[in-house]
């Protein structure tokens, strides 16, 4: 099925919605049956039948079909956040006494899931430098049951060779999950590289308008049924039908937005890489990135998120740069229409290192690092804005 059919038609079943072109939102929390026997047939089959909206909702189901098709997966689940999707997937496939191997510097709440939550339930973990796939193999113990990949990660942009890591996992009967948020389903397909499950923060590129927090998980029918029947239902992190509908609206323009963000990022990255006030640009699309050839091998294009390190003498100089930017809003998140900046020093100053707060996690990152998200604006305007702000460093 071609991309435009997935995004414009798949799963929409217009006959069930008054033949409206845009599917109506099924906001109902519960569903009725003509007979007791009809109800009995649905109880226990909530994976694909409506009973109660925490389990199955027809509007959410349309998005599930589209995500599964985009990720070359048999099925998908939609969650109320990306973190919920990741947590449900990890918890579903681990038990007390197991060991998880995860790439170092994953998304911060993925790290907390392992380091602060699952340790309380007797699940161990090791963070590895994923730039060498063999580090995953070296970390395997007799009780290793799960590998977490995030390629590239969204701060330092280190890649894992997905096919190599997943091949190691298969040899040892280990389940794999890849956070594919950076790439969207369009620029990288981890399932085709041998990965078992894919998670996305749909808050980012999939929705693309900075007005919904949501997550998705994709994989085989069997794995998705397993997650749905226990973790999805008990943790209850289901999306609202309205958010699912907004997410579907965002998906309509996914290819246009991805191409534009990537085109803009390429221009901005080249400008930054040649500027004397910029020490380093972390973006896998540049020839100078240490894993550029792996990026070209396993990714179709490189999306619009990058980090820079400034040639700045102190935090005040970084702040002058950031405060001077007019087109890059100071904010967390990314993947919307609007360009953003996220200075690492904003988190480093917020709490003492000993508190275990965000600064504990970000303390090993350079103070002069600023993450930039390149949105859909005019690239020349973004570059002009960066040029004037770099003069303040
Ligand atoms: C934002 C993000 C998440 C978490 O998603 P939420 O929707 O915020 O819960 C996970 N992974 C990556 C790479 C992210 O950027």
CSV table of C-alpha atoms and ligand atoms in Angstrom, one decimal:
chain,number,residue,atom,x,y,z
A,1,UNK,CA,0.0,0.0,0.0
A,2,UNK,CA,1.4,3.4,-0.9
A,3,UNK,CA,2.0,6.1,1.7
A,4,UNK,CA,-0.8,8.4,0.5
A,5,UNK,CA,-3.4,5.6,0.8
A,6,UNK,CA,-2.3,4.8,4.3
A,7,UNK,CA,-2.5,8.5,5.4
A,8,UNK,CA,-5.6,9.4,3.5
A,9,UNK,CA,-7.8,6.3,3.5
A,10,UNK,CA,-6.6,3.3,5.5
A,11,UNK,CA,-8.9,2.2,8.3
A,12,UNK,CA,-11.4,5.0,7.9
A,13,UNK,CA,-14.4,2.9,7.0
A,14,UNK,CA,-16.5,5.9,6.0
A,15,UNK,CA,-19.7,3.9,5.9
A,16,UNK,CA,-19.7,3.8,9.7
A,17,UNK,CA,-19.5,7.6,9.9
A,18,UNK,CA,-22.4,9.0,7.8
A,19,UNK,CA,-20.0,8.9,4.8
A,20,UNK,CA,-18.3,12.0,6.2
A,21,UNK,CA,-15.0,12.7,4.4
A,22,UNK,CA,-13.3,13.4,7.7
A,23,UNK,CA,-14.2,10.6,10.2
A,24,UNK,CA,-16.4,11.8,13.1
A,25,UNK,CA,-14.8,11.5,16.6
A,26,UNK,CA,-16.4,8.6,18.5
A,27,UNK,CA,-16.1,10.3,21.9
A,28,UNK,CA,-18.3,7.6,23.7
A,29,UNK,CA,-16.7,5.9,26.7
A,30,UNK,CA,-18.8,2.8,26.3
A,31,UNK,CA,-20.6,0.7,23.7
A,32,UNK,CA,-23.9,-1.1,23.7
A,33,UNK,CA,-25.1,-4.5,22.3
A,34,UNK,CA,-28.5,-5.7,21.1
A,35,UNK,CA,-28.4,-8.9,23.2
A,36,UNK,CA,-26.5,-10.5,26.1
A,37,UNK,CA,-25.0,-13.0,23.7
A,38,UNK,CA,-23.6,-10.1,21.6
A,39,UNK,CA,-22.0,-8.6,24.6
A,40,UNK,CA,-20.6,-11.9,25.7
A,41,UNK,CA,-18.9,-12.2,22.3
A,42,UNK,CA,-17.0,-9.0,22.9
A,43,UNK,CA,-15.9,-9.4,26.5
A,44,UNK,CA,-12.3,-10.6,26.4
A,45,UNK,CA,-11.9,-9.5,22.8
A,46,UNK,CA,-11.2,-5.9,23.5
A,47,UNK,CA,-8.1,-5.9,21.3
A,48,UNK,CA,-10.3,-5.4,18.2
A,49,UNK,CA,-13.9,-4.9,19.5
A,50,UNK,CA,-15.5,-1.9,21.2
A,51,UNK,CA,-16.7,-2.4,24.8
A,52,UNK,CA,-15.1,0.4,26.8
A,53,UNK,CA,-12.8,3.2,25.5
A,54,UNK,CA,-9.9,2.5,27.8
A,55,UNK,CA,-9.5,-0.7,25.7
A,56,UNK,CA,-10.8,-0.2,22.2
A,57,UNK,CA,-12.2,3.0,20.6
A,58,UNK,CA,-13.1,3.2,16.9
A,59,UNK,CA,-11.4,6.6,16.4
A,60,UNK,CA,-8.2,5.4,18.1
A,61,UNK,CA,-8.4,2.2,16.1
A,62,UNK,CA,-8.1,4.1,12.8
A,63,UNK,CA,-4.8,5.5,14.0
A,64,UNK,CA,-3.6,2.1,15.1
A,65,UNK,CA,-4.1,0.8,11.6
A,66,UNK,CA,-2.2,3.7,10.0
A,67,UNK,CA,0.7,3.4,12.5
A,68,UNK,CA,1.0,-0.3,11.9
A,69,UNK,CA,1.1,0.2,8.2
A,70,UNK,CA,3.6,3.0,8.4
A,71,UNK,CA,6.0,0.9,10.6
A,72,UNK,CA,5.6,-2.3,8.5
A,73,UNK,CA,4.1,-3.9,11.6
A,74,UNK,CA,1.2,-6.3,12.0
A,75,UNK,CA,-0.5,-4.1,14.6
A,76,UNK,CA,-0.1,-1.0,16.8
A,77,UNK,CA,-1.4,0.5,20.0
A,78,UNK,CA,-1.9,4.2,20.8
A,79,UNK,CA,-1.1,5.5,24.3
A,80,UNK,CA,-1.6,8.8,26.1
A,81,UNK,CA,2.1,9.5,25.8
A,82,UNK,CA,5.3,8.2,24.3
A,83,UNK,CA,6.6,7.4,27.8
A,84,UNK,CA,3.6,5.3,28.5
A,85,UNK,CA,4.1,3.3,25.3
A,86,UNK,CA,7.8,2.6,26.2
A,87,UNK,CA,7.0,1.7,29.8
A,88,UNK,CA,4.2,-0.7,28.8
A,89,UNK,CA,6.4,-2.4,26.2
A,90,UNK,CA,9.3,-2.9,28.6
A,91,UNK,CA,7.1,-4.0,31.6
A,92,UNK,CA,5.2,-6.5,29.4
A,93,UNK,CA,8.4,-8.4,28.5
A,94,UNK,CA,10.3,-8.3,31.8
A,95,UNK,CA,9.8,-9.9,35.2
A,96,UNK,CA,11.6,-9.7,38.5
A,97,UNK,CA,15.1,-11.1,38.2
A,98,UNK,CA,15.5,-10.0,34.5
A,99,UNK,CA,18.2,-7.8,33.1
A,100,UNK,CA,17.8,-5.1,30.5
A,101,UNK,CA,20.5,-3.6,28.2
A,102,UNK,CA,19.8,-0.1,27.1
A,103,UNK,CA,21.7,2.4,25.0
A,104,UNK,CA,23.4,5.1,27.1
A,105,UNK,CA,21.7,8.6,27.2
A,106,UNK,CA,18.3,7.4,26.1
A,107,UNK,CA,15.3,9.7,26.5
A,108,UNK,CA,15.3,10.8,30.1
A,109,UNK,CA,12.1,9.1,31.2
A,110,UNK,CA,13.2,5.8,29.6
A,111,UNK,CA,16.3,6.1,31.8
A,112,UNK,CA,14.2,6.7,34.9
A,113,UNK,CA,11.9,3.8,34.0
A,114,UNK,CA,15.0,1.5,34.4
A,115,UNK,CA,17.0,3.3,37.0
A,116,UNK,CA,14.3,4.4,39.4
A,117,UNK,CA,11.2,2.4,38.8
A,118,UNK,CA,12.0,-1.1,37.6
A,119,UNK,CA,14.9,-1.5,40.0
A,120,UNK,CA,12.3,-1.4,42.8
A,121,UNK,CA,10.8,-4.6,41.3
A,122,UNK,CA,14.1,-6.5,41.0
A,123,UNK,CA,14.8,-5.7,37.3
A,124,UNK,CA,18.5,-4.9,36.6
A,125,UNK,CA,19.9,-2.9,33.7
A,126,UNK,CA,23.1,-1.9,32.0
A,127,UNK,CA,23.6,1.2,29.9
A,128,UNK,CA,26.0,0.7,27.0
A,129,UNK,CA,27.8,2.8,24.4
A,130,UNK,CA,25.6,1.7,21.5
A,131,UNK,CA,28.0,3.1,18.8
A,132,UNK,CA,29.6,-0.4,18.9
A,133,UNK,CA,26.9,-3.1,18.6
A,134,UNK,CA,29.2,-5.6,20.3
A,135,UNK,CA,28.8,-3.6,23.5
A,136,UNK,CA,25.2,-5.0,23.6
A,137,UNK,CA,26.6,-8.6,23.3
A,138,UNK,CA,29.3,-7.9,26.0
A,139,UNK,CA,26.6,-6.7,28.4
A,140,UNK,CA,24.4,-9.9,28.1
A,141,UNK,CA,24.0,-11.9,31.3
A,142,UNK,CA,22.2,-15.2,31.7
A,143,UNK,CA,19.1,-13.2,32.8
A,144,UNK,CA,19.1,-10.6,30.0
A,145,UNK,CA,15.6,-10.5,28.4
A,146,UNK,CA,15.3,-7.1,26.8
A,147,UNK,CA,17.3,-4.6,24.6
A,148,UNK,CA,16.4,-1.0,24.3
A,149,UNK,CA,17.6,1.0,21.3
A,150,UNK,CA,17.1,4.6,20.5
A,151,UNK,CA,18.8,5.4,17.2
A,152,UNK,CA,19.7,8.2,17.1
A,153,UNK,CA,19.1,9.5,20.6
A,154,UNK,CA,17.6,12.9,20.8
A,155,UNK,CA,20.4,14.9,22.5
A,156,UNK,CA,23.8,13.6,21.4
A,157,UNK,CA,22.6,11.8,18.2
A,158,UNK,CA,24.6,8.5,18.6
A,159,UNK,CA,23.4,5.7,16.4
A,160,UNK,CA,23.1,2.0,16.9
A,161,UNK,CA,23.6,-0.4,14.0
A,162,UNK,CA,20.0,-1.7,14.4
A,163,UNK,CA,20.4,-4.8,12.2
A,164,UNK,CA,23.5,-5.8,14.1
A,165,UNK,CA,22.1,-5.2,17.6
A,166,UNK,CA,18.9,-7.0,16.7
A,167,UNK,CA,20.8,-10.0,15.3
A,168,UNK,CA,22.7,-10.4,18.5
A,169,UNK,CA,19.3,-10.2,20.4
A,170,UNK,CA,17.8,-12.9,18.2
A,171,UNK,CA,20.8,-15.3,18.9
A,172,UNK,CA,20.0,-15.0,22.6
A,173,UNK,CA,16.2,-14.9,22.5
A,174,UNK,CA,16.1,-11.3,23.7
A,175,UNK,CA,13.2,-9.0,22.9
A,176,UNK,CA,14.1,-5.7,21.2
A,177,UNK,CA,12.4,-2.2,21.3
A,178,UNK,CA,13.6,0.8,19.3
A,179,UNK,CA,12.5,4.3,20.1
A,180,UNK,CA,12.1,5.7,16.5
A,181,UNK,CA,10.7,9.1,17.4
A,182,UNK,CA,13.6,11.0,15.8
A,183,UNK,CA,13.1,9.5,12.4
A,184,UNK,CA,9.3,9.2,12.3
A,185,UNK,CA,8.2,6.0,10.4
A,186,UNK,CA,9.2,7.6,7.1
A,187,UNK,CA,12.9,8.0,7.6
A,188,UNK,CA,13.8,4.7,9.3
A,189,UNK,CA,12.1,1.3,9.5
A,190,UNK,CA,13.5,-0.7,12.4
A,191,UNK,CA,11.1,-3.6,12.0
A,192,UNK,CA,12.6,-4.2,8.5
A,193,UNK,CA,16.0,-4.2,10.2
A,194,UNK,CA,15.0,-7.0,12.6
A,195,UNK,CA,13.6,-5.1,15.6
A,196,UNK,CA,10.6,-6.6,17.4
A,197,UNK,CA,8.8,-3.4,18.6
A,198,UNK,CA,8.9,0.3,17.7
A,199,UNK,CA,7.8,3.1,20.0
A,200,UNK,CA,7.3,6.7,19.1
A,201,UNK,CA,6.5,9.8,21.0
A,202,UNK,CA,3.6,10.8,18.8
A,203,UNK,CA,3.8,14.2,20.5
A,204,UNK,CA,6.7,14.9,18.2
A,205,UNK,CA,6.7,14.4,14.4
A,206,UNK,CA,3.6,12.1,14.1
A,207,UNK,CA,1.2,14.7,15.5
A,208,UNK,CA,3.5,17.5,14.4
A,209,UNK,CA,1.6,20.5,15.7
A,210,UNK,CA,2.7,20.7,19.4
A,211,UNK,CA,-0.9,20.4,20.6
A,212,UNK,CA,-1.2,16.7,21.5
A,213,UNK,CA,0.8,14.4,23.9
A,214,UNK,CA,0.5,10.8,22.7
A,215,UNK,CA,2.6,7.7,22.0
A,216,UNK,CA,2.5,4.6,19.8
A,217,UNK,CA,3.8,1.1,20.0
A,218,UNK,CA,4.0,-1.2,16.9
A,219,UNK,CA,4.9,-4.9,16.5
A,220,UNK,CA,3.5,-8.3,15.9
A,221,UNK,CA,-0.2,-9.2,16.6
A,222,UNK,CA,1.0,-11.5,19.3
A,223,UNK,CA,3.2,-8.9,21.1
A,224,UNK,CA,0.6,-6.2,20.8
A,225,UNK,CA,-2.1,-8.4,22.2
A,226,UNK,CA,0.1,-9.3,25.1
A,227,UNK,CA,0.8,-5.6,25.9
A,228,UNK,CA,-2.9,-4.7,25.4
A,229,UNK,CA,-4.3,-7.4,27.6
A,230,UNK,CA,-2.2,-6.6,30.6
A,231,UNK,CA,-0.1,-3.4,30.7
A,232,UNK,CA,-2.2,-1.3,28.4
A,233,UNK,CA,-5.4,-2.1,30.3
A,234,UNK,CA,-4.1,-2.0,33.8
A,235,UNK,CA,-1.8,1.0,33.5
A,236,UNK,CA,-4.7,2.7,31.6
A,237,UNK,CA,-2.6,5.2,29.6
A,238,UNK,CA,-5.1,5.3,26.8
A,239,UNK,CA,-5.5,8.4,24.6
A,240,UNK,CA,-8.6,10.5,24.4
A,241,UNK,CA,-10.6,9.9,21.2
A,242,UNK,CA,-10.2,13.6,20.5
A,243,UNK,CA,-6.4,13.5,20.8
A,244,UNK,CA,-6.4,10.4,18.5
A,245,UNK,CA,-8.4,12.3,16.0
A,246,UNK,CA,-6.0,15.3,16.1
A,247,UNK,CA,-3.1,12.8,15.7
A,248,UNK,CA,-4.8,11.4,12.6
A,249,UNK,CA,-5.2,15.0,11.3
A,250,UNK,CA,-1.5,15.5,11.9
A,251,UNK,CA,-0.6,12.3,10.0
A,252,UNK,CA,-2.3,13.6,6.8
A,253,UNK,CA,0.7,15.9,6.2
A,254,UNK,CA,3.5,13.8,7.7
A,255,UNK,CA,5.5,13.4,4.4
A,256,UNK,CA,5.3,17.1,3.6
A,257,UNK,CA,6.4,18.1,7.1
A,258,UNK,CA,9.2,15.6,7.3
A,259,UNK,CA,10.7,16.6,4.0
A,260,UNK,CA,10.5,20.3,4.9
A,261,UNK,CA,12.0,19.8,8.4
A,262,UNK,CA,14.8,17.7,6.9
A,263,UNK,CA,15.5,20.1,4.0
A,264,UNK,CA,15.7,23.0,6.5
A,265,UNK,CA,17.9,21.0,8.9
A,266,UNK,CA,20.3,20.3,6.2
A,267,UNK,CA,20.7,24.0,5.3
A,268,UNK,CA,20.9,25.0,9.0
A,269,UNK,CA,23.4,22.3,9.9
A,270,UNK,CA,25.8,23.2,7.0
A,271,UNK,CA,25.6,26.9,8.0
A,272,UNK,CA,26.3,26.1,11.7
A,273,UNK,CA,29.2,23.6,10.9
A,274,UNK,CA,31.0,26.4,9.0
A,275,UNK,CA,30.6,29.1,11.7
A,276,UNK,CA,33.6,29.9,13.9
A,277,UNK,CA,31.4,30.4,17.0
A,278,UNK,CA,30.2,26.8,16.7
A,279,UNK,CA,32.6,24.1,18.1
A,280,UNK,CA,30.6,21.1,17.0
A,281,UNK,CA,27.3,20.2,15.3
A,282,UNK,CA,25.8,16.8,16.3
A,283,UNK,CA,23.7,15.8,13.3
A,284,UNK,CA,24.1,12.5,11.6
A,285,UNK,CA,23.5,14.1,8.2
A,286,UNK,CA,26.8,15.9,8.1
A,287,UNK,CA,29.9,14.1,6.6
A,288,UNK,CA,31.8,15.1,9.8
A,289,UNK,CA,29.4,13.1,12.0
A,290,UNK,CA,31.4,10.0,13.2
A,291,UNK,CA,28.5,7.7,12.2
A,292,UNK,CA,27.5,9.4,9.0
A,293,UNK,CA,28.0,6.2,6.9
A,294,UNK,CA,25.8,4.1,9.2
A,295,UNK,CA,23.2,6.9,9.1
A,296,UNK,CA,23.2,6.8,5.3
A,297,UNK,CA,22.9,3.0,5.4
A,298,UNK,CA,20.0,2.6,7.8
A,299,UNK,CA,18.1,5.9,7.5
A,300,UNK,CA,16.4,7.3,4.4
A,301,UNK,CA,16.9,10.9,5.5
A,302,UNK,CA,18.1,12.7,8.6
A,303,UNK,CA,15.3,14.6,10.4
A,304,UNK,CA,15.3,18.1,11.9
A,305,UNK,CA,16.7,17.8,15.4
A,306,UNK,CA,20.4,18.6,16.2
A,307,UNK,CA,22.6,19.8,19.0
A,308,UNK,CA,25.4,22.3,18.8
A,309,UNK,CA,28.3,23.1,21.1
A,310,UNK,CA,29.2,26.7,21.1
A,311,UNK,CA,32.7,28.2,21.4
A,312,UNK,CA,31.5,30.0,24.5
A,313,UNK,CA,33.7,31.0,27.4
A,314,UNK,CA,30.9,30.7,30.0
A,315,UNK,CA,27.2,30.1,30.7
A,316,UNK,CA,26.5,33.8,30.3
A,317,UNK,CA,27.7,33.7,26.7
A,318,UNK,CA,25.4,30.7,26.0
A,319,UNK,CA,22.5,32.5,27.6
A,320,UNK,CA,23.3,35.6,25.4
A,321,UNK,CA,23.1,33.4,22.3
A,322,UNK,CA,19.8,31.7,23.4
A,323,UNK,CA,18.1,34.9,24.6
A,324,UNK,CA,19.0,36.7,21.3
A,325,UNK,CA,17.3,34.0,19.1
A,326,UNK,CA,13.9,35.3,17.9
A,327,UNK,CA,12.8,32.5,15.7
A,328,UNK,CA,13.6,29.6,18.1
A,329,UNK,CA,11.3,29.4,21.1
A,330,UNK,CA,12.9,28.3,24.3
A,331,UNK,CA,11.0,25.2,25.1
A,332,UNK,CA,11.2,21.4,25.5
A,333,UNK,CA,9.8,18.9,23.0
A,334,UNK,CA,10.2,19.1,19.2
A,335,UNK,CA,8.7,17.8,16.0
A,336,UNK,CA,6.0,20.5,15.6
A,337,UNK,CA,5.8,23.3,12.9
A,338,UNK,CA,7.8,25.7,15.0
A,339,UNK,CA,11.6,25.9,15.6
A,340,UNK,CA,12.7,25.4,19.2
A,341,UNK,CA,15.9,25.7,21.3
A,342,UNK,CA,16.6,23.8,24.4
A,343,UNK,CA,19.8,24.8,26.2
A,344,UNK,CA,21.4,22.1,28.3
A,345,UNK,CA,22.5,24.8,30.8
A,346,UNK,CA,18.9,25.5,31.7
A,347,UNK,CA,18.7,22.1,33.4
A,348,UNK,CA,22.2,22.1,34.8
A,349,UNK,CA,21.6,25.2,36.9
A,350,UNK,CA,18.2,24.1,38.2
A,351,UNK,CA,19.1,21.6,40.9
A,352,UNK,CA,22.3,20.6,42.8
A,353,UNK,CA,23.9,17.5,41.3
A,354,UNK,CA,23.4,15.5,44.5
A,355,UNK,CA,19.6,15.8,44.3
A,356,UNK,CA,19.4,13.2,41.6
A,357,UNK,CA,17.2,15.7,39.7
A,358,UNK,CA,17.6,16.5,36.1
A,359,UNK,CA,21.1,18.0,36.6
A,360,UNK,CA,22.3,14.5,37.7
A,361,UNK,CA,21.4,13.2,34.3
A,362,UNK,CA,22.5,16.2,32.3
A,363,UNK,CA,25.6,16.9,34.3
A,364,UNK,CA,27.9,15.0,31.9
A,365,UNK,CA,26.8,17.1,29.0
A,366,UNK,CA,28.7,20.2,28.1
A,367,UNK,CA,27.3,23.5,29.4
A,368,UNK,CA,27.6,25.0,26.0
A,369,UNK,CA,25.4,22.5,24.3
A,370,UNK,CA,22.1,23.7,22.8
A,371,UNK,CA,19.6,21.5,21.1
A,372,UNK,CA,17.9,23.0,18.1
A,373,UNK,CA,14.7,21.8,16.5
A,374,UNK,CA,14.4,23.0,12.9
A,375,UNK,CA,10.7,23.5,12.1
A,376,UNK,CA,8.8,24.4,8.9
A,377,UNK,CA,9.7,28.1,8.6
A,378,UNK,CA,11.8,29.6,5.9
A,379,UNK,CA,15.3,28.3,6.2
A,380,UNK,CA,17.0,31.6,5.3
A,381,UNK,CA,15.1,33.3,8.1
A,382,UNK,CA,16.2,30.7,10.6
A,383,UNK,CA,19.8,31.0,9.4
A,384,UNK,CA,19.8,34.8,9.6
A,385,UNK,CA,18.4,34.6,13.1
A,386,UNK,CA,21.2,32.1,14.1
A,387,UNK,CA,23.8,34.3,12.5
A,388,UNK,CA,22.8,37.4,14.5
A,389,UNK,CA,22.6,35.4,17.8
A,390,UNK,CA,26.0,33.8,17.2
A,391,UNK,CA,27.5,37.3,17.1
A,392,UNK,CA,26.4,37.7,20.8
A,393,UNK,CA,28.4,34.6,21.9
B,1,LIG,C1,9.5,13.1,23.9
B,1,LIG,C2,10.2,11.8,23.7
B,1,LIG,C3,9.7,10.6,24.4
B,1,LIG,C4,8.6,10.6,25.3
B,1,LIG,O1,7.4,10.9,24.7
B,1,LIG,P1,6.2,11.7,25.5
B,1,LIG,O2,5.1,11.7,24.4
B,1,LIG,O3,6.7,13.0,25.9
B,1,LIG,O4,5.8,10.9,26.7
B,1,LIG,C5,10.4,9.4,24.1
B,1,LIG,N1,11.4,9.4,23.3
B,1,LIG,C6,11.9,10.5,22.7
B,1,LIG,C7,13.1,10.3,21.8
B,1,LIG,C8,11.3,11.7,22.9
B,1,LIG,O5,11.8,12.8,22.2
